Tab-separated table of C-alpha atoms and ligand atoms in Angstrom:
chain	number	residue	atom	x	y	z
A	132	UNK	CA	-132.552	73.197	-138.221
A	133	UNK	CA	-129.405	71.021	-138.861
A	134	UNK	CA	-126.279	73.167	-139.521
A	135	UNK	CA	-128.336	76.671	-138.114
A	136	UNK	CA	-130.016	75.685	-134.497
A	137	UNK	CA	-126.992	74.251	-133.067
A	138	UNK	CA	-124.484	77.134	-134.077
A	139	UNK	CA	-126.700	79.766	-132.268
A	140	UNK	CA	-127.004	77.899	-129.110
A	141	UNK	CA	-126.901	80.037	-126.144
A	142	UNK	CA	-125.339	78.075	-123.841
A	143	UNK	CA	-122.540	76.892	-125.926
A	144	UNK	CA	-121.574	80.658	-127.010
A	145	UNK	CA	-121.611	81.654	-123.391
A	146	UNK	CA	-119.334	78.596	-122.206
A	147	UNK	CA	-116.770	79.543	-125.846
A	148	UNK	CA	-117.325	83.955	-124.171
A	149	UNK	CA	-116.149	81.903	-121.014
A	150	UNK	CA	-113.051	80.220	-122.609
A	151	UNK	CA	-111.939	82.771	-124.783
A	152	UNK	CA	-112.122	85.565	-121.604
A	153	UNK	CA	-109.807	83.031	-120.241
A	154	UNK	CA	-107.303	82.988	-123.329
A	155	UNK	CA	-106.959	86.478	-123.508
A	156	UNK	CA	-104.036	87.780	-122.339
A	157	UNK	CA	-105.195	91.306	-120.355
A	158	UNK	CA	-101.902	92.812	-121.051
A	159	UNK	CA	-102.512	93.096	-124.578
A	160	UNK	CA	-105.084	94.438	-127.383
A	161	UNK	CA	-106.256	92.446	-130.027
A	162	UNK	CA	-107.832	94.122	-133.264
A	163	UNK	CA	-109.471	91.683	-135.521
A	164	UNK	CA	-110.667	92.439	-138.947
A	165	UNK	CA	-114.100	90.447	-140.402
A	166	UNK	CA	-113.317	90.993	-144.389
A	167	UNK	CA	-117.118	90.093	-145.078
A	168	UNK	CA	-120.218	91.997	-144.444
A	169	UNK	CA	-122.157	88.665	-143.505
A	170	UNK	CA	-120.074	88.479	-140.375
A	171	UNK	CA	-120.143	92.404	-139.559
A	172	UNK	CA	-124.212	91.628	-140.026
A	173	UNK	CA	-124.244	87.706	-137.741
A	174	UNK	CA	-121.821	90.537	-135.185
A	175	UNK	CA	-124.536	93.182	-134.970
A	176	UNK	CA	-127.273	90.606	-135.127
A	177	UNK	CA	-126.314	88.430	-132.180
A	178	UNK	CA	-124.187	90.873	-130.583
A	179	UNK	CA	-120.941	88.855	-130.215
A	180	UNK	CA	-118.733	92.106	-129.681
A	181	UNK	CA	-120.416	92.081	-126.356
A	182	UNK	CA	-119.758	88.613	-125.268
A	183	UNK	CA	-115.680	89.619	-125.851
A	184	UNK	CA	-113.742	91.059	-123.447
A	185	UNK	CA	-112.901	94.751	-124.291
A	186	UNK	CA	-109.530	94.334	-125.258
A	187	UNK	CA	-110.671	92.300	-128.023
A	188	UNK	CA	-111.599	94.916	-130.770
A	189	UNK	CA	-113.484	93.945	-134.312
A	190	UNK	CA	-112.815	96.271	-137.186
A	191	UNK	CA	-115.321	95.708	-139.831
A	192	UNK	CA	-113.760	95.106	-143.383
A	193	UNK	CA	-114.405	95.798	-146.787
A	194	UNK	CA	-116.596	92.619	-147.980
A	195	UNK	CA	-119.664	94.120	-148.981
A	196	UNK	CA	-120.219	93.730	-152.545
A	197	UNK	CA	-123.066	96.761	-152.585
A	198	UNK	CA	-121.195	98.854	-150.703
A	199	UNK	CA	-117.886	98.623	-152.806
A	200	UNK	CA	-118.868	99.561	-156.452
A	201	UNK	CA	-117.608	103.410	-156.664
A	202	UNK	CA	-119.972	105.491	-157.671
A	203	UNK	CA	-118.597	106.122	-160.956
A	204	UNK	CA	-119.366	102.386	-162.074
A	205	UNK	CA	-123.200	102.874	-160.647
A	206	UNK	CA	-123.580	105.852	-163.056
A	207	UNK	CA	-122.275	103.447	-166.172
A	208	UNK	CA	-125.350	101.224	-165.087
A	209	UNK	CA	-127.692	104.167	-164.621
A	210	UNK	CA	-126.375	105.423	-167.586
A	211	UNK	CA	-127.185	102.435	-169.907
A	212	UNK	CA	-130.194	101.952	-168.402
A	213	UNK	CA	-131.260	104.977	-170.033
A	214	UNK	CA	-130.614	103.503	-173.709
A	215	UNK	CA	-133.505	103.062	-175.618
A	216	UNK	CA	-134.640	99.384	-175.599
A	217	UNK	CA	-132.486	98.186	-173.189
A	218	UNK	CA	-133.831	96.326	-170.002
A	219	UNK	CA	-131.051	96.622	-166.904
A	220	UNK	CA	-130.882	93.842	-164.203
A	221	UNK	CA	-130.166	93.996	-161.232
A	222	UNK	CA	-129.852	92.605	-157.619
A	223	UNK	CA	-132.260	94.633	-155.362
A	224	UNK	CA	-130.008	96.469	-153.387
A	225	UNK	CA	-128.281	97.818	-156.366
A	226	UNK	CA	-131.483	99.562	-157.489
A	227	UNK	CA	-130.881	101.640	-153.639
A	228	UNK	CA	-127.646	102.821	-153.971
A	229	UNK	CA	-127.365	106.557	-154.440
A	230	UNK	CA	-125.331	107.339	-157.725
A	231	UNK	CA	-124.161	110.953	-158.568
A	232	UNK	CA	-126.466	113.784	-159.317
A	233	UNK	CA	-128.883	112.113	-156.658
A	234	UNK	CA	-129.703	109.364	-159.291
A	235	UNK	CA	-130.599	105.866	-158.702
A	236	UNK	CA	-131.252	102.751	-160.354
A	237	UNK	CA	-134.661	102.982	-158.629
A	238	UNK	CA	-134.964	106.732	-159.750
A	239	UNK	CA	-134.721	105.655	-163.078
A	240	UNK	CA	-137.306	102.731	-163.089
A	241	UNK	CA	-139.630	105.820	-161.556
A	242	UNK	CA	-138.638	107.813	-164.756
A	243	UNK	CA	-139.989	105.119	-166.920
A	244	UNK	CA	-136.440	103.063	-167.517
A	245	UNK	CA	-136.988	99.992	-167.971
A	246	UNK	CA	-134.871	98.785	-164.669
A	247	UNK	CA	-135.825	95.338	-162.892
A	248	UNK	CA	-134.560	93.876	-160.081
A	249	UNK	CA	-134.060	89.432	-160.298
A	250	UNK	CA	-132.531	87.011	-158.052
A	251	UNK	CA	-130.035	85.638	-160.406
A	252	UNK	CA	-128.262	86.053	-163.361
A	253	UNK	CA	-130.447	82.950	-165.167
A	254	UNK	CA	-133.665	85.035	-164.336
A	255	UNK	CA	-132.088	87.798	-167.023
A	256	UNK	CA	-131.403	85.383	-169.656
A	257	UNK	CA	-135.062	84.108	-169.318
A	258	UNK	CA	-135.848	87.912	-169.908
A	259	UNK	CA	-133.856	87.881	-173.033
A	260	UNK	CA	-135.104	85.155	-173.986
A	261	UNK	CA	-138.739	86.488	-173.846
A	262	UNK	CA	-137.883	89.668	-175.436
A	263	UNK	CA	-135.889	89.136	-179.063
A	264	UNK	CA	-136.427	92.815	-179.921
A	265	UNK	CA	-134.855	94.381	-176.652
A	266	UNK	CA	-131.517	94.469	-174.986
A	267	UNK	CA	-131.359	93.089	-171.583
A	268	UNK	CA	-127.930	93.986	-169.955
A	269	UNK	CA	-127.190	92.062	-166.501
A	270	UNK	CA	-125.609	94.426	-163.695
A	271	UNK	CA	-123.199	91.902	-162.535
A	272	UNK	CA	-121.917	92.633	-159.043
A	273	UNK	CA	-119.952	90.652	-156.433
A	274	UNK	CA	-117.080	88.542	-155.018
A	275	UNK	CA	-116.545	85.176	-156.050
A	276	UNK	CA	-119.732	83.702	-154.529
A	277	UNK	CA	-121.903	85.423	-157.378
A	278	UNK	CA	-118.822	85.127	-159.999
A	279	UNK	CA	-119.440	81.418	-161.231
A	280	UNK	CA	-123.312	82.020	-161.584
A	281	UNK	CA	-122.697	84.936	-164.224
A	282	UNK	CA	-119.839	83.046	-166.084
A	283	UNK	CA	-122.550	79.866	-165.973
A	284	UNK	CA	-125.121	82.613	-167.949
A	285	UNK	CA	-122.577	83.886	-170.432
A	286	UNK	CA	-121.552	80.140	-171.720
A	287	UNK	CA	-125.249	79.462	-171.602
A	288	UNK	CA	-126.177	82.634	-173.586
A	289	UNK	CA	-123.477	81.240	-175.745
A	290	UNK	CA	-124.789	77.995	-176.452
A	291	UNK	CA	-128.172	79.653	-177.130
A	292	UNK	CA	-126.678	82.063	-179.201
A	293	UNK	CA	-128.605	84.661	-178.209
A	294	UNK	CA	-127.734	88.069	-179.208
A	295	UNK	CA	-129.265	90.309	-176.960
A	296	UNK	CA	-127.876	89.566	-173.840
A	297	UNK	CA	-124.745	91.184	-172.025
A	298	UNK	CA	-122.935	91.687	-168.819
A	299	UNK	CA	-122.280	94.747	-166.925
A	300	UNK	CA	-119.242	93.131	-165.127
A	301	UNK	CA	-118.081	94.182	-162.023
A	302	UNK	CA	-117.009	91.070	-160.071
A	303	UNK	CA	-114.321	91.853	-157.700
A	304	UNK	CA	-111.005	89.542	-156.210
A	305	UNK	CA	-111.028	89.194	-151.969
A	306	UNK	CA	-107.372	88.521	-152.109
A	307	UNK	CA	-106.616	91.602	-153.533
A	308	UNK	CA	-108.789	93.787	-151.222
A	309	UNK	CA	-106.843	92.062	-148.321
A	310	UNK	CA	-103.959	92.722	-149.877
A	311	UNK	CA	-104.716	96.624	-150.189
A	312	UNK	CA	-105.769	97.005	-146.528
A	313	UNK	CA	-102.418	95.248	-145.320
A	314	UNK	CA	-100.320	97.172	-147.910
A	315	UNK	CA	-102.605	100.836	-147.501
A	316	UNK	CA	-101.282	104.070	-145.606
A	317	UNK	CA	-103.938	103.609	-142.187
A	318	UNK	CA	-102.269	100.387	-141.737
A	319	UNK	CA	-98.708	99.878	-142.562
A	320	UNK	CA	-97.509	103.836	-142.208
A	321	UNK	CA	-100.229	106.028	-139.790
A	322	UNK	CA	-101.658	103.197	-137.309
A	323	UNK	CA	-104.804	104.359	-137.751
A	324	UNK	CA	-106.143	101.047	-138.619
A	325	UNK	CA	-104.635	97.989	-136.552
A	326	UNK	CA	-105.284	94.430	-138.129
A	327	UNK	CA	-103.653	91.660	-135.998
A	328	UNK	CA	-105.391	88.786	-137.938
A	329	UNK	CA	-108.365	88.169	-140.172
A	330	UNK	CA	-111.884	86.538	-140.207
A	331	UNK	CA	-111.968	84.885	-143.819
A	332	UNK	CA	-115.234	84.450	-145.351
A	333	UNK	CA	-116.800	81.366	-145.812
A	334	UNK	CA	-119.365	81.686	-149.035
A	335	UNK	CA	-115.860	83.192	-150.802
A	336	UNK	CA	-113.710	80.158	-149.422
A	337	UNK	CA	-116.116	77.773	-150.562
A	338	UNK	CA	-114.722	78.547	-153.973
A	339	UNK	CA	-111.489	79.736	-153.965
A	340	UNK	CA	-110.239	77.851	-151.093
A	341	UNK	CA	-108.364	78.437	-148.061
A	342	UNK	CA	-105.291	78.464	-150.119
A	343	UNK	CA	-105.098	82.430	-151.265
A	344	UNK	CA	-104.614	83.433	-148.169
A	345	UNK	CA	-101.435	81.150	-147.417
A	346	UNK	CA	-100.115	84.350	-148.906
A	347	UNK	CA	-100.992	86.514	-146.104
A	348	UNK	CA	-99.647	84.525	-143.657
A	349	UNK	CA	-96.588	83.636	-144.695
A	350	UNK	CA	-95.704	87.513	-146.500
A	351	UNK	CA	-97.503	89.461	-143.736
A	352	UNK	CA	-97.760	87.679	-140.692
A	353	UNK	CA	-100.971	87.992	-140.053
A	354	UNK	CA	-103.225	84.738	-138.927
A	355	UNK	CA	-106.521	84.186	-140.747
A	356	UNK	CA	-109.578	81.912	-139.603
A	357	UNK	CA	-112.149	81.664	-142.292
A	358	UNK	CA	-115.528	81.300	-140.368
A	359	UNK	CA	-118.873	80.479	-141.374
A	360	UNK	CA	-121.802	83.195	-140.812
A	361	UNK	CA	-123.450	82.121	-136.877
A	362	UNK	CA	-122.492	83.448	-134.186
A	363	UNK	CA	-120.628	80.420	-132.439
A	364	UNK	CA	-118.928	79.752	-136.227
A	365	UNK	CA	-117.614	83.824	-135.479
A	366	UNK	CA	-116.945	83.390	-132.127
A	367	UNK	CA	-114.609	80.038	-132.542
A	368	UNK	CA	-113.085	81.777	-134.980
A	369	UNK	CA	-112.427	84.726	-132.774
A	370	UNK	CA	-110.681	82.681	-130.137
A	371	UNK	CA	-108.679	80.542	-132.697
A	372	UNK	CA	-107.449	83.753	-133.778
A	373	UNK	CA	-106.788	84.961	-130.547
A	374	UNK	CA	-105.112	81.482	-129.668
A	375	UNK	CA	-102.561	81.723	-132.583
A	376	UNK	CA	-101.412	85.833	-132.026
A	377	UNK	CA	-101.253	84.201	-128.103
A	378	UNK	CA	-98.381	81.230	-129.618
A	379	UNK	CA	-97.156	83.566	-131.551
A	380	UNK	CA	-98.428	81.775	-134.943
A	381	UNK	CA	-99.568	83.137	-138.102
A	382	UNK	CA	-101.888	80.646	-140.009
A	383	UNK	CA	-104.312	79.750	-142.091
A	384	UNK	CA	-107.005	77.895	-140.133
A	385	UNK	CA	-110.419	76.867	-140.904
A	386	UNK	CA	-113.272	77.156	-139.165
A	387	UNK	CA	-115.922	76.486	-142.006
A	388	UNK	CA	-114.786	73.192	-142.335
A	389	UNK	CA	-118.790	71.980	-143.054
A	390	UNK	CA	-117.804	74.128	-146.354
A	391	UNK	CA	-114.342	75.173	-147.168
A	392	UNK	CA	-111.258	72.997	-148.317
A	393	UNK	CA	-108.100	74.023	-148.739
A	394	UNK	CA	-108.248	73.737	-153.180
A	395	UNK	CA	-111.895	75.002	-153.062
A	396	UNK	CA	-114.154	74.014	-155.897
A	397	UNK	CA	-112.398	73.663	-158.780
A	398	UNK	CA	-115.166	73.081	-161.106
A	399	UNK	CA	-116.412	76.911	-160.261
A	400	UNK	CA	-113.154	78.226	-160.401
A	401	UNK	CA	-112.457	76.451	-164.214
A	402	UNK	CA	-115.875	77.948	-165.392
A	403	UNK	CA	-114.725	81.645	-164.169
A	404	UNK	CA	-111.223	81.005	-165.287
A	405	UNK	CA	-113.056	80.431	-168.962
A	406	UNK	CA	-115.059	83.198	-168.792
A	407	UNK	CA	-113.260	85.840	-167.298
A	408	UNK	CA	-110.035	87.364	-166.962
A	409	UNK	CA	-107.815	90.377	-164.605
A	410	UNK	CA	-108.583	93.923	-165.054
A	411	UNK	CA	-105.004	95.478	-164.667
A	412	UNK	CA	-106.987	97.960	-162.111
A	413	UNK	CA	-110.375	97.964	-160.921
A	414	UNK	CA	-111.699	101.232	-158.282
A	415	UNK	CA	-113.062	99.927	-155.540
A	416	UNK	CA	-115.158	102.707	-153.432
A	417	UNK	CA	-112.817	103.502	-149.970
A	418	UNK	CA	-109.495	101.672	-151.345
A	419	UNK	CA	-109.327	103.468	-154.333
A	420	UNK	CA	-107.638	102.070	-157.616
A	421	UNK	CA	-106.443	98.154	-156.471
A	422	UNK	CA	-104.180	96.709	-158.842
A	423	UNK	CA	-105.610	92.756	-160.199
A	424	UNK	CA	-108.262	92.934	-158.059
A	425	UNK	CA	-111.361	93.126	-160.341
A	426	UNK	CA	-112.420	90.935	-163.262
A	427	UNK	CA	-113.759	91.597	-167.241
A	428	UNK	CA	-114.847	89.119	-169.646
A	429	UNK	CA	-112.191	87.282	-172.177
A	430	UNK	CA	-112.109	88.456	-175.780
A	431	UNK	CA	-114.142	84.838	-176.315
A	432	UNK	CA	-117.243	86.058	-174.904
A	433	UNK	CA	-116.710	90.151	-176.100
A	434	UNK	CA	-120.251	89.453	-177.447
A	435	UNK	CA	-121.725	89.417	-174.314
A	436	UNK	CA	-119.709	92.508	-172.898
A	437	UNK	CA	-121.354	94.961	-172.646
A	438	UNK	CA	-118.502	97.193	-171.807
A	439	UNK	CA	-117.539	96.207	-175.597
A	440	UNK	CA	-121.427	96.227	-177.045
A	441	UNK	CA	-122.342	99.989	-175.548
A	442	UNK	CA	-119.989	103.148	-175.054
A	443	UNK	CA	-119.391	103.615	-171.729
A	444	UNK	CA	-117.136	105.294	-169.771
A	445	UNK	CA	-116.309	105.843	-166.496
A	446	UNK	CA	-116.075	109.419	-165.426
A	447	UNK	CA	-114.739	110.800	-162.085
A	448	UNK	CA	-116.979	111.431	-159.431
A	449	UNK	CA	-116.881	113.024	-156.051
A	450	UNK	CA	-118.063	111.368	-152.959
A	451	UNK	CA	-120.953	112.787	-151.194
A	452	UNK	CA	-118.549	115.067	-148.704
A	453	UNK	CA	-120.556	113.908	-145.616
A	454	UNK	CA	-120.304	110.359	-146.229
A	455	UNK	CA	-117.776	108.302	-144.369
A	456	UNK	CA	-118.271	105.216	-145.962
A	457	UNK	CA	-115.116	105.505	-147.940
A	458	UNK	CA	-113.386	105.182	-144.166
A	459	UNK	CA	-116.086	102.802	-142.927
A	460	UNK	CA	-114.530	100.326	-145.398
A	461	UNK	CA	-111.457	100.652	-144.872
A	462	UNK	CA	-111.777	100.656	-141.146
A	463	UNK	CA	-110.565	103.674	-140.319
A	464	UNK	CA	-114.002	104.777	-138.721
A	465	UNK	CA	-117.147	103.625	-137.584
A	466	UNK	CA	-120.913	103.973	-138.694
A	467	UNK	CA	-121.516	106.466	-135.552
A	468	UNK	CA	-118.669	108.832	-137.046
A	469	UNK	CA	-120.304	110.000	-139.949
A	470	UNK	CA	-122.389	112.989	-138.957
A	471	UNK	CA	-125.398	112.301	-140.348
A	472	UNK	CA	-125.873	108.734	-139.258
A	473	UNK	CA	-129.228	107.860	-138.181
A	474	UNK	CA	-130.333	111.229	-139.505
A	475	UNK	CA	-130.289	112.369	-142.872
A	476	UNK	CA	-128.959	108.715	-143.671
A	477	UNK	CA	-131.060	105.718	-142.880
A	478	UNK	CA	-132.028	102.684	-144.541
A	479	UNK	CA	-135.671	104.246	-145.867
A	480	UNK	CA	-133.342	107.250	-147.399
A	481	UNK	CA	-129.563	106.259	-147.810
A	482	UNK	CA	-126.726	108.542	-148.600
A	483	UNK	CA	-124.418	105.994	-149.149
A	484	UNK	CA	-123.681	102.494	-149.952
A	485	UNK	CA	-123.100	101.148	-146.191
A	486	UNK	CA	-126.270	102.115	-145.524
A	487	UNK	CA	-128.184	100.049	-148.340
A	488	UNK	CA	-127.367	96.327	-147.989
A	489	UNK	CA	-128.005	94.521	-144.457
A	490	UNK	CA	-124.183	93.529	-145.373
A	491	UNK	CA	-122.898	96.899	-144.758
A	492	UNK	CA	-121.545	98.414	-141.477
A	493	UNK	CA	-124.082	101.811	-141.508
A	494	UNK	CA	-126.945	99.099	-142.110
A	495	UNK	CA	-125.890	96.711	-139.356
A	496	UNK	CA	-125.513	99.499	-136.791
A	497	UNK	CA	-128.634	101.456	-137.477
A	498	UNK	CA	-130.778	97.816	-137.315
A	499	UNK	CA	-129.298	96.567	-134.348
A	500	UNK	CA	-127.399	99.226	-132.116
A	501	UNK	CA	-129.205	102.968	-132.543
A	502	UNK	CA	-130.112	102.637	-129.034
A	503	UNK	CA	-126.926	103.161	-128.187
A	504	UNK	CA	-126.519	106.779	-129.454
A	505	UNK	CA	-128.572	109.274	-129.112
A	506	UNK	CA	-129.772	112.357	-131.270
A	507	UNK	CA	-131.454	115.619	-129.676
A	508	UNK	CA	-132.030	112.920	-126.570
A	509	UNK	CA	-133.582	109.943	-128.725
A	510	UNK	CA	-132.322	107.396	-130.344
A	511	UNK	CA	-132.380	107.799	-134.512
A	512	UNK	CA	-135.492	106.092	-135.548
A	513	UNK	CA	-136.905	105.327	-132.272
A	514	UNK	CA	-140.516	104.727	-133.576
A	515	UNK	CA	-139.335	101.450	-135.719
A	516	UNK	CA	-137.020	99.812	-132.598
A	517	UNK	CA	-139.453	97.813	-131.092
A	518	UNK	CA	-140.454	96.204	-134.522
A	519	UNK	CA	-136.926	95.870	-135.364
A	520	UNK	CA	-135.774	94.366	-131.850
A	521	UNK	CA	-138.825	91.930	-132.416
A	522	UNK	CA	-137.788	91.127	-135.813
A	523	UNK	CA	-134.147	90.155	-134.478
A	524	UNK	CA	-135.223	87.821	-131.580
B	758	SF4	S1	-124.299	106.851	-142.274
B	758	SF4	FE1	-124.808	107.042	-144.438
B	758	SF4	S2	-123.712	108.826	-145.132
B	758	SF4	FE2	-122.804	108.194	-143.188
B	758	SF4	S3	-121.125	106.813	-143.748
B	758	SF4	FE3	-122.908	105.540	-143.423
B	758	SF4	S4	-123.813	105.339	-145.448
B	758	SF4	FE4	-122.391	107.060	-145.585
C-alpha cells in the first residue's frame, strides 16, 4: 500500500538501525521525547526502541488526547449525561475512562443514560437532527487534528439553526503542553525528566504547521523533527534528531514532509480561529493547570456551548492514589512503575486513562511488551499473548 508498505520495510529500517548506531556518539546519552501517543503506539508496535543503541533513550510524552482530560472534566460529561433528555456523544474510548466515584461514561449508558459512542462530530448533528425533542451534547475531545471537524459542526449547526445541539469542548493546544514540560519542575529544576529534543507529531503539524515550534528551538534549544506514524518515518526522525544534538544544532526539521508544511493548512486553522477562542487556563491530567493551552467556543456560537446552555462545574478531584499516569505523562515514570500494572489495571478493566486508548503509554506496554515483566512468575495476561503477538505481526 503506497505511503504504508514502503515505510515498514524491514530491510530499510535495519540499514537506517545501522546508520544511526554509527552516528551516535558512545560517549554521550541521548533522551528523546515523542509528544504524541501515535508514535509511543508505531514504538511499542514495531519495537524501534530495540533497533537503537542503548544510549539512545525515548521518553514517552503527553499527546494522548484520552489520556489527558483530568478527571474532573470526565465527571462534567458524566454529569450531563445524566440530565433528563439529553443524549451525550462521544468517541469510544471516552465511554472507558474511569471518572471519580468509579463512574464511567459506559457505567452510565448501563444505568439507562442515554450515552452513545460516534465516529465524528457530523454523526451527532445527524442525531440532533433526528431527535427535535432531545438534547444531544457532543463530548468534544482532542488536539488540533479533531479541532477543525467540531468547529466545521458548530457553523453547520449554525446554518441549520438547530437548537438542540451543543459542545462539550475540551480541545487542547500541543504548543502549550510542550511548553509546560520544558518549563515544569522534573525538567528544568530536579532532572528527573531529560528532554534533549522532540518528535513532533505529524496529524497535529498537518494543521498548525511546523512553524509553532520555531519557538522551541530558538527560546529553548531544543531540536524538533516532526515525524509521521511508521516505524522508518520514527526512526529517520530519531537519527535526524540525533544528527542535529551531534552538530550542535537546534532546529525545526521535517520529516512528514508527504504531510506537513511549514504554514500548515490555513483553511482549518481560519475555521477554528472562527469558532473558538483561548481558555486563560485549561487542567490537563499530569501537568496540572497550563496557562493558553486549551480552547472554548467564542461568544458567537454561546448557543452551542454547552458550558453556557447547562450548569456545570468543575469540582476538584483526587487521583486514584495508585495510579501513575499523572507521571507517565509527564515522563517522569514508566507504565511498569505503577504497582498495579498488568494487574488490577489492564485494558479489559482500566484504572486510569493510559490504560484506555491504544495511544497511551500503559496501553502500548501491556499490548506489546508484558512479556517482559513478570508477576508471581508469569507475565500479566499471559493467556491473551499469543492472540495479541498474532494480531501485531
Ligand atoms: S497501569 Fe493503570 S493505574 Fe497504573 S499508571 Fe497505568 S493506567 Fe494508571
Amino acid at each position: 500500500m503506497k505511503y504504508i508498505s514502503e515505510f515498514r520495510d524491514k530491510r530499510v529500517a535495519a540499514a537506517l538501525a545501522a546508520a544511526l548506531t554509527r552516528e551516535v556518539d558512545p560517549a554521550r546519552a541521548y533522551s528523546l521525547m515523542e509528544f504524541c501517543g501515535g508514535h509511543t503506539h508505531a514504538i511499542f508496535r514495531y519495537g524501534v526502541q530495540d533497533l537503537l543503541p542503548p544510549n539512545v533513550n525515548l521518553v514517552h510524552g503527553p499527546g494522548c488526547p484520552v489520556c489527558v482530560l483530568p478527571i474532573g472534566r470526565l465527571d462534567m460529561a458524566i454529569e450531563l449525561a445524566e440530565i433528563p433528555d439529553v443524549i451525550l456523544c462521544s468517541y469510544g474510548d471516552m465511554l472507558r475512562v474511569p471518572g471519580s466515584r468509579k463512574r464511567s461514561l459506559l457505567k452510565s449508558r448501563a444505568q439507562g443514560k442515554d450515552v452513545r459512542m460516534v465516529y465524528s462530530c457530523e454523526e451527532a448533528i445527524r442525531i440532533a437532527q433526528q431527535h427535535p425533542e432531545r438534547e444531544v451534547v457532543f463530548f468534544a475531545i482532542g488536539f488540533e487534528t479533531t479541532t477543525p471537524p467540531t468547529a466545521v459542526a458548530i457553523q453547520q449547526a449554525h446554518k441549520l439553526g438547530l437548537k438542540n445541539f451543543s459542545v462539550f469542548c475540551n480541545h487542547v493546544l500541543t504548543p502549550s503542553a510542550i511548553q509546560s514540560i520544558l518549563d515544569s519542575p522534573d525538567v528544568r529544576k530536579l532532572g528527573t525528566v531529560r528532554v534533549d529534543g522532540f518528535i513532533g507529531p505529524s496529524h497535529v503539524s498537518t494543521i498548525i504547521g511546523s512553524r509553532p515550534y520555531d519557538y522551541f528551538s530558538r527560546e529553548y534549544q531544543r531540536p524538533v523533527v516532526i515525524a509521521g506514524f511508521e516505524p522508518l518515518d520514527v526512526l529517520q526522525a530519531i537519527r535526524m534528531l540525533v544528527q542535529q544534538l551531534n552538530e550542535g544544532r537546534a532546529e525545526v526539521e521535517n520529516q512528514f514532509t508527504r504531510g506537513v508544511t511549514h504554514q500548515g493548512n490555513l483553511k482549518a486553522q481560519n475555521i477554528v480561529a472562527d469558532v473558538f477562542e483561548l481558555r486563560r487556563t485549561f487542567e490537563w491530567r499530569g501537568l496540572g493547570v497550563v496557562p493558553y493551552s486549551g480552547l472554548r467556543i467564542k461568544k458567537k456560537y454561546a448557543e452551542f456551548d454547552a458550558e453556557v446552555r447547562f450548569p456545570m462545574t468543575q469540582k476538584p478531584v483526587h487521583e486514584n492514589h495508585a495510579c501513575e499516569c499523572g507521571a507517565i505523562l509527564r515522563g517522569v515514570k514508566k507504565p511498569t512503575d505503577c504497582k498495579i500494572f498488568g494487574t488490577v489495571c489492564t485494558p479489559q478493566s482500566p484504572i486510569g486513562s493510559c490504560m484506555v486508548s491504544s495511544e497511551g503509554a500503559c496501553a502500548a506496554f501491556y499490548k506489546y511488551r508484558r512479556h517482559e515483566i513478570l508477576i508471581d512468575g508469569t507475565p500479566p495476561g499471559a493467556d491473551t499473548l499469543e492472540s495479541d503477538a498474532a494480531v501485531a505481526r
